[in-house]
Coordinates of C-alpha atoms and ligand atoms in Angstrom, one line a residue:
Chain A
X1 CA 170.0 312.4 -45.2
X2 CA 166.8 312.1 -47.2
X3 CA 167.1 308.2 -48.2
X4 CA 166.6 309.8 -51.8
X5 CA 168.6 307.1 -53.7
X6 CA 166.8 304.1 -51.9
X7 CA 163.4 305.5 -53.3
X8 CA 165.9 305.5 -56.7
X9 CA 167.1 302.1 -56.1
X10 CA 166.4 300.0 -59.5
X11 CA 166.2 296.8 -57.4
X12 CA 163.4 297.6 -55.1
X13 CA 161.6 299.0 -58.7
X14 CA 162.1 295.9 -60.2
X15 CA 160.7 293.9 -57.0
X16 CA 157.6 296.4 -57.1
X17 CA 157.3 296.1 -60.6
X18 CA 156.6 292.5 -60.5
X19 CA 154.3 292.6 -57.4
X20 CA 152.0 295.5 -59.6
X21 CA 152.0 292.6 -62.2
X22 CA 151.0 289.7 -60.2
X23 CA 148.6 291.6 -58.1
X24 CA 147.1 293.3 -61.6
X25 CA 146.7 290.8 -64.2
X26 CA 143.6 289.1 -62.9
X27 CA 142.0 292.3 -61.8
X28 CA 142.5 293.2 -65.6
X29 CA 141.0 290.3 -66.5
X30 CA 137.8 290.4 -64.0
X31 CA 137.3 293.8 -65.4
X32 CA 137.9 292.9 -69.0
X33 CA 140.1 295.9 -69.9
X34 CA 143.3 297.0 -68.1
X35 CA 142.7 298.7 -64.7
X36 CA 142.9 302.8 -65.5
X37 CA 144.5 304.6 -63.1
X38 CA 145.0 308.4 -63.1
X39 CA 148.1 310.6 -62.1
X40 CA 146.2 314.3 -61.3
X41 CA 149.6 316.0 -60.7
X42 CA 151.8 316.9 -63.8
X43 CA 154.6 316.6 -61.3
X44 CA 153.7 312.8 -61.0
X45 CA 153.5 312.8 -65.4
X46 CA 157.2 314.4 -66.0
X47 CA 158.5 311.8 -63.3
X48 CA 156.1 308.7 -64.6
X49 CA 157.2 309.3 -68.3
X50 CA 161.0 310.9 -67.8
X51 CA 161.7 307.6 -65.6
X52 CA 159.9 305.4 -68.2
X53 CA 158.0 303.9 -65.9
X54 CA 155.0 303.9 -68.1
X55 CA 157.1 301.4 -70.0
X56 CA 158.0 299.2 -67.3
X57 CA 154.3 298.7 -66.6
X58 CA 152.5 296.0 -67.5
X59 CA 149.8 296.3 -69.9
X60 CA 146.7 295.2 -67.4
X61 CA 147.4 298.7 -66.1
X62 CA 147.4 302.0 -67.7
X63 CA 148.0 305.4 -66.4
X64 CA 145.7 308.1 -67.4
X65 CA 147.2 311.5 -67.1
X66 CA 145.0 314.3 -65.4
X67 CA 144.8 317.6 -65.6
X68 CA 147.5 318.5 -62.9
X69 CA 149.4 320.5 -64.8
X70 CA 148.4 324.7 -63.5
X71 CA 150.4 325.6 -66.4
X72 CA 148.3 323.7 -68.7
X73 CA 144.9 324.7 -67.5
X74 CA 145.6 328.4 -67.5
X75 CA 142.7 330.0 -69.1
X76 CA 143.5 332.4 -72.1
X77 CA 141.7 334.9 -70.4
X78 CA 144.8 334.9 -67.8
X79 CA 147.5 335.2 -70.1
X80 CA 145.8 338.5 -71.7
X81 CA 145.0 339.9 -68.1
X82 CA 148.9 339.4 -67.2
X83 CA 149.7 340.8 -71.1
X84 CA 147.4 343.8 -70.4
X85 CA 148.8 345.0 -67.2
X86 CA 152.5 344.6 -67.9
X87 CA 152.0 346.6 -71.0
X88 CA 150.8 349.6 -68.8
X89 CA 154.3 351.9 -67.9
X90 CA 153.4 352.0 -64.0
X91 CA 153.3 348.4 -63.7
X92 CA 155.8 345.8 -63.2
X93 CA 154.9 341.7 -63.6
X94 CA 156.6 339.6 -61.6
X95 CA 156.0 336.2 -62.9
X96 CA 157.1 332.6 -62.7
X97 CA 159.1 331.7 -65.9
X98 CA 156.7 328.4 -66.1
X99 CA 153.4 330.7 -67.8
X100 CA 155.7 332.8 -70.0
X101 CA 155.5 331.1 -73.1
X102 CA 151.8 330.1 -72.9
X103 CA 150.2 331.7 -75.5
X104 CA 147.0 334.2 -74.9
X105 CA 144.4 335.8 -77.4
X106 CA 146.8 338.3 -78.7
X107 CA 150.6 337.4 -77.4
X108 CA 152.0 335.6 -75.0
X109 CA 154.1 337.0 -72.1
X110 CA 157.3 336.2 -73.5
X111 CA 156.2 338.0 -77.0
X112 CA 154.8 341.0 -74.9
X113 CA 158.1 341.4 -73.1
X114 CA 160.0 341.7 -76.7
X115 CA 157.4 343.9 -77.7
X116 CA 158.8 345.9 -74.4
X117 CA 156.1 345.4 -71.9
X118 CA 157.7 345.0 -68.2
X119 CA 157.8 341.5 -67.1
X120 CA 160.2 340.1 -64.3
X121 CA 160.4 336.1 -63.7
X122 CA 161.3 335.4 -59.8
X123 CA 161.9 332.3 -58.5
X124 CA 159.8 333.2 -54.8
X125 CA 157.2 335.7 -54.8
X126 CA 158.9 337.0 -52.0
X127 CA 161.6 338.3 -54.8
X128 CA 157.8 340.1 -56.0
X129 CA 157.7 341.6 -52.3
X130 CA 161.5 343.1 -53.0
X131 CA 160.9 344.7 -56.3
X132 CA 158.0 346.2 -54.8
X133 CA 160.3 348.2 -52.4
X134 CA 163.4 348.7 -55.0
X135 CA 160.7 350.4 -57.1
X136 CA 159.0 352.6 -54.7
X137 CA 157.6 354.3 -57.8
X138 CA 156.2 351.1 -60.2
X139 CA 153.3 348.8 -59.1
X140 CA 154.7 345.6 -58.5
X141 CA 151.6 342.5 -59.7
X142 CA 152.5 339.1 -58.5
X143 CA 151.0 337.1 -61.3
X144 CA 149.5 334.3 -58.8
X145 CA 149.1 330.6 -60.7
X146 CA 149.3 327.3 -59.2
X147 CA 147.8 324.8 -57.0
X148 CA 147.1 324.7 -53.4
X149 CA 151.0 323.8 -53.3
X150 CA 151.6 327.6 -54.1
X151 CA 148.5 329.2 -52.7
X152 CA 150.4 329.4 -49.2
X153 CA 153.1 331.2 -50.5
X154 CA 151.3 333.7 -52.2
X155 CA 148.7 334.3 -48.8
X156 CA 152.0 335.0 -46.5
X157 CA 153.5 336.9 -49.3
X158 CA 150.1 339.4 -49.2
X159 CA 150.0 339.1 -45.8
X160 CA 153.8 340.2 -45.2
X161 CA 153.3 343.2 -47.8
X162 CA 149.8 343.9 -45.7
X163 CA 151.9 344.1 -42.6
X164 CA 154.6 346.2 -43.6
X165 CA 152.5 348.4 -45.6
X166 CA 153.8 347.7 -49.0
X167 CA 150.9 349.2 -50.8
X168 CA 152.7 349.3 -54.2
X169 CA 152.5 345.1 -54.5
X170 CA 149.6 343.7 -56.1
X171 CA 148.5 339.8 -56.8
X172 CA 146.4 338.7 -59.8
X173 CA 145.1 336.0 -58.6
X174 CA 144.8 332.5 -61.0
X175 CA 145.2 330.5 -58.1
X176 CA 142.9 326.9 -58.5
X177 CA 142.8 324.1 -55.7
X178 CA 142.8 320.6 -57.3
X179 CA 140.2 318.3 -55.2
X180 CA 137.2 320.1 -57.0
X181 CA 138.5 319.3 -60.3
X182 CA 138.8 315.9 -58.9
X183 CA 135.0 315.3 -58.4
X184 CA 134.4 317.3 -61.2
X185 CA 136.0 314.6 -63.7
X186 CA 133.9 311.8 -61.0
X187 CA 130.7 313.8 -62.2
X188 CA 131.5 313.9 -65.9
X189 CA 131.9 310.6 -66.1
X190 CA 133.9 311.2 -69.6
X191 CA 136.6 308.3 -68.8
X192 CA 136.3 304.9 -67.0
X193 CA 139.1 305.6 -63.7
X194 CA 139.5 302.6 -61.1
X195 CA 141.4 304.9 -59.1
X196 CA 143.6 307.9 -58.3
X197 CA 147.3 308.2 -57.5
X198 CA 147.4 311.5 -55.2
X199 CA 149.3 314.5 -55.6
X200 CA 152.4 314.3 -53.2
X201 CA 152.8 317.8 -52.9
X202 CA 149.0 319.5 -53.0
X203 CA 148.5 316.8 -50.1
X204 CA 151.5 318.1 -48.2
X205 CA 149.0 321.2 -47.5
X206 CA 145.6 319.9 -47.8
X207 CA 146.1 317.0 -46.1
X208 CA 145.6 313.3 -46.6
X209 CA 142.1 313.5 -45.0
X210 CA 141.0 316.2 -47.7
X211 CA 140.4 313.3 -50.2
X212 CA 137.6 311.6 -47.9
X213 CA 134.8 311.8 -50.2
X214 CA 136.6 310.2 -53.4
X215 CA 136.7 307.1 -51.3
X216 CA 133.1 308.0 -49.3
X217 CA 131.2 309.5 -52.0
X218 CA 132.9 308.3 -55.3
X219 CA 133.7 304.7 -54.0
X220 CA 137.6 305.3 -55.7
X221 CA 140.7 304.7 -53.8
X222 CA 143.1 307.4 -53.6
X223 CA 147.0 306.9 -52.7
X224 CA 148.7 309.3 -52.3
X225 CA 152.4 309.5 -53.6
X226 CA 155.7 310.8 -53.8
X227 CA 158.0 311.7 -56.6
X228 CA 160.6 308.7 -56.8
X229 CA 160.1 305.4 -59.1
X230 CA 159.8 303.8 -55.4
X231 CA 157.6 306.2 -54.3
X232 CA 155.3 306.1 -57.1
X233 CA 155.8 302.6 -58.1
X234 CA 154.1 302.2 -53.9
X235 CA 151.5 303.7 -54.2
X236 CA 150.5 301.8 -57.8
X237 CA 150.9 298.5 -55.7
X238 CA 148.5 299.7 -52.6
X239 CA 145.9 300.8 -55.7
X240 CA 145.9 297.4 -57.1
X241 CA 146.2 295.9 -53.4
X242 CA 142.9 297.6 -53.2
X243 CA 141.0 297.0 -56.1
X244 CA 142.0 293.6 -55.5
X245 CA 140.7 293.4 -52.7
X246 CA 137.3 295.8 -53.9
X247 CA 138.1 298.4 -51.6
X248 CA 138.2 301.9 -51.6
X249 CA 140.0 303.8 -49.1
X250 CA 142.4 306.5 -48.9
X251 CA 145.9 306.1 -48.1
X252 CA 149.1 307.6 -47.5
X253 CA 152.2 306.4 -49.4
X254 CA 154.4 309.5 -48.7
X255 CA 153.9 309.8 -45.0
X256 CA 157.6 311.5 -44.1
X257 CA 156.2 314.8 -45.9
X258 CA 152.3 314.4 -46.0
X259 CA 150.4 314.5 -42.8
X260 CA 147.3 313.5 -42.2
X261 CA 146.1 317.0 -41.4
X262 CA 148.2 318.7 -43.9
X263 CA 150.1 322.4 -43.2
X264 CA 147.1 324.0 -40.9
X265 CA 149.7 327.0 -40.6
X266 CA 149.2 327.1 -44.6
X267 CA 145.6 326.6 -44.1
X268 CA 145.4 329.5 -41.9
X269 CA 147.1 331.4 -44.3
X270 CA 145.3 331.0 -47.2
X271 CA 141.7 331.1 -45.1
X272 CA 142.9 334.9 -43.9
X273 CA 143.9 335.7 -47.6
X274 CA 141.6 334.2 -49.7
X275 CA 138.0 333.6 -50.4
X276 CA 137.7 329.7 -51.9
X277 CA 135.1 328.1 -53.3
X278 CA 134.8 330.1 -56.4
X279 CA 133.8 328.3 -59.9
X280 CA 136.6 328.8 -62.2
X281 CA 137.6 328.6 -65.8
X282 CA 139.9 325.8 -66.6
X283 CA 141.5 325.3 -69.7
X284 CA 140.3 322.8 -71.6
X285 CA 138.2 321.7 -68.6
X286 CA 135.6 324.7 -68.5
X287 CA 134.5 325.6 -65.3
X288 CA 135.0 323.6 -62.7
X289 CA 132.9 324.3 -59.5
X290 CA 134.2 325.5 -56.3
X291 CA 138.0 325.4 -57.1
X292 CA 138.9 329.2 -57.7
X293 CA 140.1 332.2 -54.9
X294 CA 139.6 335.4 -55.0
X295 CA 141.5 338.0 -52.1
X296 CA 139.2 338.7 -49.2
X297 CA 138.0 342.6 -49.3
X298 CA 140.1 343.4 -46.5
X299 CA 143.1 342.9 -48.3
X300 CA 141.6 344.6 -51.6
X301 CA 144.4 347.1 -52.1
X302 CA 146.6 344.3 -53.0
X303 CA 144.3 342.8 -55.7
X304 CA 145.3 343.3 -59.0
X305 CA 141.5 342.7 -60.3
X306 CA 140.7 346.6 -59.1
X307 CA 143.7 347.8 -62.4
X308 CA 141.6 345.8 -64.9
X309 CA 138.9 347.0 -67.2
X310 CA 136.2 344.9 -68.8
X311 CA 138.1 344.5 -72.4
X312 CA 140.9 342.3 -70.1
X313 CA 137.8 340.0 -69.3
X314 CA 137.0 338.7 -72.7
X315 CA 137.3 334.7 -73.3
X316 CA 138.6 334.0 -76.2
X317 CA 140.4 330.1 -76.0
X318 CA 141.6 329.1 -79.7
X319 CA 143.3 325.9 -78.6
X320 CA 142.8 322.6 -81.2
X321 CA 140.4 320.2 -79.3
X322 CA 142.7 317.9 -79.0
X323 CA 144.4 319.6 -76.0
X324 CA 140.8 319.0 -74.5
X325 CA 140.9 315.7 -74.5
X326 CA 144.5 315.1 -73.6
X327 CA 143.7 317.1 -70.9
X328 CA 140.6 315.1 -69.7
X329 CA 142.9 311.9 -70.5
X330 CA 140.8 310.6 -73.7
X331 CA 143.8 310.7 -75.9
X332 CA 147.7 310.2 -75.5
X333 CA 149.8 312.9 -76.4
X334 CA 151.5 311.2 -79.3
X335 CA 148.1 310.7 -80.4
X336 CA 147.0 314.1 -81.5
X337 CA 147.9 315.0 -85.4
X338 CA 149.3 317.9 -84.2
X339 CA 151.9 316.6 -82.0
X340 CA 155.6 317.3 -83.3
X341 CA 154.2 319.2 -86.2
X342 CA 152.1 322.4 -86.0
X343 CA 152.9 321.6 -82.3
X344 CA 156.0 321.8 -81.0
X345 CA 158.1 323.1 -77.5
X346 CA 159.2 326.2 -80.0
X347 CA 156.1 326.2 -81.3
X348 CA 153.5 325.4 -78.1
X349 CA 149.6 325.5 -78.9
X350 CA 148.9 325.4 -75.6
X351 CA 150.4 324.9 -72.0
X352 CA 150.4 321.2 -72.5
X353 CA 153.6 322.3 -74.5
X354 CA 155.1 324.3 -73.0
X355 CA 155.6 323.2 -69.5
X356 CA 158.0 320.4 -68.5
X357 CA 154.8 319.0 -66.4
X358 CA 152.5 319.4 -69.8
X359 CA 151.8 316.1 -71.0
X360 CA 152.7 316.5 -74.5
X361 CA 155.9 318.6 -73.8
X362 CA 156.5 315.7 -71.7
X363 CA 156.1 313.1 -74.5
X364 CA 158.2 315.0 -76.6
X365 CA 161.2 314.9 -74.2
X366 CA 160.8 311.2 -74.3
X367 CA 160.3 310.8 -78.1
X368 CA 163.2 313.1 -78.9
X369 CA 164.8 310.6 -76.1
X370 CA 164.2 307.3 -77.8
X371 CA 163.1 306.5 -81.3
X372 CA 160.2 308.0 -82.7
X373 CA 157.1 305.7 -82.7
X374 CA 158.4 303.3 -79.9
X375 CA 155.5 305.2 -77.8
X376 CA 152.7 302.9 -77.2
Chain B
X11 CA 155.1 323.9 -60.2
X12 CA 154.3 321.9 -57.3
X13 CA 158.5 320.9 -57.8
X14 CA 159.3 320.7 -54.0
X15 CA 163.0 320.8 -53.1
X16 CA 164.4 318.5 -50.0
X17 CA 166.7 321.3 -48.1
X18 CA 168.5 321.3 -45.0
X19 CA 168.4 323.8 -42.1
X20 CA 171.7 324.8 -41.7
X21 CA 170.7 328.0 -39.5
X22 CA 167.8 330.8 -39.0
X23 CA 168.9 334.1 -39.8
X24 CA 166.2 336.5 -38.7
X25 CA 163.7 335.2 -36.2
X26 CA 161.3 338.3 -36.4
X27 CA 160.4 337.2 -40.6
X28 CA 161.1 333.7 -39.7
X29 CA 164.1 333.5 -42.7
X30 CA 166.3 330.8 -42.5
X31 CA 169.5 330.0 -44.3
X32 CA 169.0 326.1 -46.0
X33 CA 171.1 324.3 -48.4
X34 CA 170.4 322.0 -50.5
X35 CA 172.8 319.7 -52.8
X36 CA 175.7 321.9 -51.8
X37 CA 174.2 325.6 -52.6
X38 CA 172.9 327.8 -50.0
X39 CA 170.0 330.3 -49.9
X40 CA 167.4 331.6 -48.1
X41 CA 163.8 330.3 -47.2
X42 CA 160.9 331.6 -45.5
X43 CA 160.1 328.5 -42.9
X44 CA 157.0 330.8 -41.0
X45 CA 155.0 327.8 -42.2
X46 CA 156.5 325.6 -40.1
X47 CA 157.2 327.4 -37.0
X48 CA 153.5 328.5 -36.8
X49 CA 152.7 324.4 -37.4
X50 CA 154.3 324.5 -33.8
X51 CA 158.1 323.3 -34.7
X52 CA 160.4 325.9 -32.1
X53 CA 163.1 327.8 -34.4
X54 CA 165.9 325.6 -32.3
X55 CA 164.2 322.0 -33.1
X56 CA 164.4 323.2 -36.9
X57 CA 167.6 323.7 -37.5
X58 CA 169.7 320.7 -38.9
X59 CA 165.9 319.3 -40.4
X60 CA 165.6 318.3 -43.7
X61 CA 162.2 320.2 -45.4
X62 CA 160.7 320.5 -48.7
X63 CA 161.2 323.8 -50.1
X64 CA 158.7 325.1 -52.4
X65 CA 159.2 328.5 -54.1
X66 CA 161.3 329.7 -51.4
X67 CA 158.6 328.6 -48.7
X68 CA 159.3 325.7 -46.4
X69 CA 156.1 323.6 -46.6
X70 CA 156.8 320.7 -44.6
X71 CA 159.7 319.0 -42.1
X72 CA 160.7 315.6 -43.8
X73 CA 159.8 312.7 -41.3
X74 CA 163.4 310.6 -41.7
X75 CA 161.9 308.0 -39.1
X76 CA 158.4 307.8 -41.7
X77 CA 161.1 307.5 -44.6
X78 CA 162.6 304.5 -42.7
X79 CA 159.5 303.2 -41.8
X80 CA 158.2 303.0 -45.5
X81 CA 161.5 301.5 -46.8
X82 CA 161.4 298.8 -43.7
X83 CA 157.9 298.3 -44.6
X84 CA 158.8 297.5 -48.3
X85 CA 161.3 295.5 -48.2
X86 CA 159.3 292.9 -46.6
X87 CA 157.6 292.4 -49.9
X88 CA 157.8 289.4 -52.0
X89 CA 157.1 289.6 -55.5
Ligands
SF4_401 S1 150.3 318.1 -79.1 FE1 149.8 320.4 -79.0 S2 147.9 320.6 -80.1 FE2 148.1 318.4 -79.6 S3 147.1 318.2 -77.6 FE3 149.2 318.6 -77.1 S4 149.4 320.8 -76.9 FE4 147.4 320.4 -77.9

């Protein structure tokens, strides 16, 4: 048992609904706009619009939604670094179906794989570790994307194929880790936020105690959440309880999966594997300091960045500026001129689009859901 | 992407690469739960857990006394 449908149950988010309202409405009105509260992980978007709880809410609060999505923020220049080695004959790409239909610079994976480059989606990149010895004769590259939810995976994968001498598997890495990106957004300053509601998942690995300086530093308060109306609906109450109350602190609304310390066997991992740290490019976001990897030397025969050649490095980002701002959480998906019309799930200008945690592909679900325009 | 999957620990199928067999909402299939054995948790306390999978990698044993704690906790709200 997992309790799942009592963090489901409609009467506890009714009850929760109306504490959020009571506790809100004269914070609202101190601050003389509604209280802006930002949900980093796209996980937390899909469940926060697909449950419609953004329209149970009441309007002294408003969700802002961050750039959580990995999908989303994948930089062009990783789409045409995946394109370019799965169009080479000794390669392999083993890939997540999520990136596929991100567009790149020239194509995107999907369109490269009818144009007859080799390209493999796996559910594990453990299934990458098995095509690697099924195809003694083919370089197998793990094309590495996500948070620090999927980092792990991919430093035990490496480590596994380092261990059993697999030398034909390869990871590009793309890998980002989402607290920098976090202060980053603090720094900018770009949009007024009152608070955070954590990533349920990232903060199963990093740990609750990860967060300290958004609270220390940044004088925010940070819960961290769930996936379920309750869960979510929770950790919205302690915010408010918070602000109410002017505080800033960090707390932990999902406690049976997040510990305080996170995963350290994960840590571990990802500390033998990877060097972090690194400034990377986000979409939309630009570079964002100290969130990006890059594999240690020692494990250098697994890195994919040794098969590329300069012409794969080229930036070239085409996306409307709109994305840029939805992104950053300066304008609602519905928003854009673009949205259901030149942009489109079929259609996707960029990852916001195309994955189910993409704001705007999220939006559209719901608009095709209910009537068009009810969106506020 | 950061989808995690509640799955139960019906049995550990090769100790030496730490594979378990887990099923989740009746369909069974193998997950790597090295994460949580080298967290400390022995092979024989695992079994009959409930974890979060995450592309095929179980990243964390789910606490059912913190789940009951949290739903004890609010249902003593008023509102
Ligand atoms: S609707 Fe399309 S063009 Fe507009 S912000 Fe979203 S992804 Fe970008």
């Amino acid at each position: 048992m997992t309790q799942t449908n009592a963090f489901r149950d409609p009467s506890r988010v009714n009850q929760l609904i109306k504490c959020i309202q009571t506790e809100a409405a004269p914070i609202a009105e101190r601050l003389g706009r509604p209280i802006q509260i930002m949900e980093v992980c796209g996980g937390h978007t899909h469940a926060i619009v697909n449950t419609g709880i953004n329209q149970l809410l009441p309007s002294s609060i408003e969700l802002i939604h961050g750039p959580g999505c990995p999908v989303c923020v994948l930089p062009t220049t990783a789409i045409d670094q995946a394109v370019s080695l799965a169009e080479s004959s000794n390669h392999i790409l083993a890939s997540f179906g999520d990136p596929l239909r991100v567009p790149g610079s020239r194509h995107s994976l999907l369109d490269a794989k009818a144009n007859g480059a080799h390209i493999q989606t796996l559910y594990s990149p453990l299934d990458a570790l098995k095509l690697a010895k099924h195809h003694p004769n083919k370089t197998i590259i793990f094309f590495a994307i996500g948070f620090d939810t999927t980092i792990p995976s991919t430093a035990c994968t490496l480590q596994m194929a380092a261990q059993q001498s697999i030398t034909n598997f390869r990871v590009l890495c793309h890998h980002i880790c989402l607290m920098p990106v976090l202060t980053t957004l603090l720094e900018r300053q770009e949009i007024q936020l009152d608070g955070f509601l954590g990533p349920g998942h990232v903060s199963m690995v990093i740990g609750a105690k990860a967060y300290a300086s958004i609270a220390d530093k940044y004088h925010k308060p940070l819960v961290i959440a769930g996936f379920e109306p309750v869960d979510i609906l929770h950790a919205l109450y302690l915010l408010v309880q918070q602000l109410s109350a002017q505080q800033h602190s960090i707390q932990n609304a999902y406690s049976r999966v997040v510990l305080e310390e996170g995963n350290k066997a994960a840590q571990q991992s990802i500390n033998d594997v990877f060097i972090s740290g690194i400034d990377a490019k986000w979409r939309g976001l630009d570079l964002v300091p100290g969130s990006g990897l890059s594999i240690r030397p020692k494990y250098q025969q697994h890195d994919a960045v040794q098969l590329l050649n300069s012409q794969h490095v080229a930036e070239n980002n085409t996306d409307p500026v709109y994305c840029k701002q939805v992104l950053t959480g300066s304008l609602k998906p519905h928003h854009c001129p673009w949205f259901g019309k030149q942009c489109t799930p079929h259609h996707p200008q960029s990852g916001l689009m195309v994955s189910t945690e993409g704001a705007c592909a999220a939006y559209y679900a719901s608009h095709a859901k209910t009537a068009v325009g009810t969106l506020s | 992407m950061c989808l995690g999957i509640p799955a139960k620990i019906i049995s550990i199928t090769d100790k030496e690469s730490a594979t378990a067999l887990v099923e989740t909402a009746g369909v069974k299939r193998e997950a790597c739960i090295s994460l949580l054995s080298l967290q400390g948790n022995s092979f024989d306390d695992l079994i009959g857990q409930w974890v979060l999978l995450h592309v095929g990698f179980a990243m964390a044993v789910i606490d059912q006394d913190e789940a009951l704690r949290t739903l004890a906790l609010l249902a003593s709200l008023e509102g």
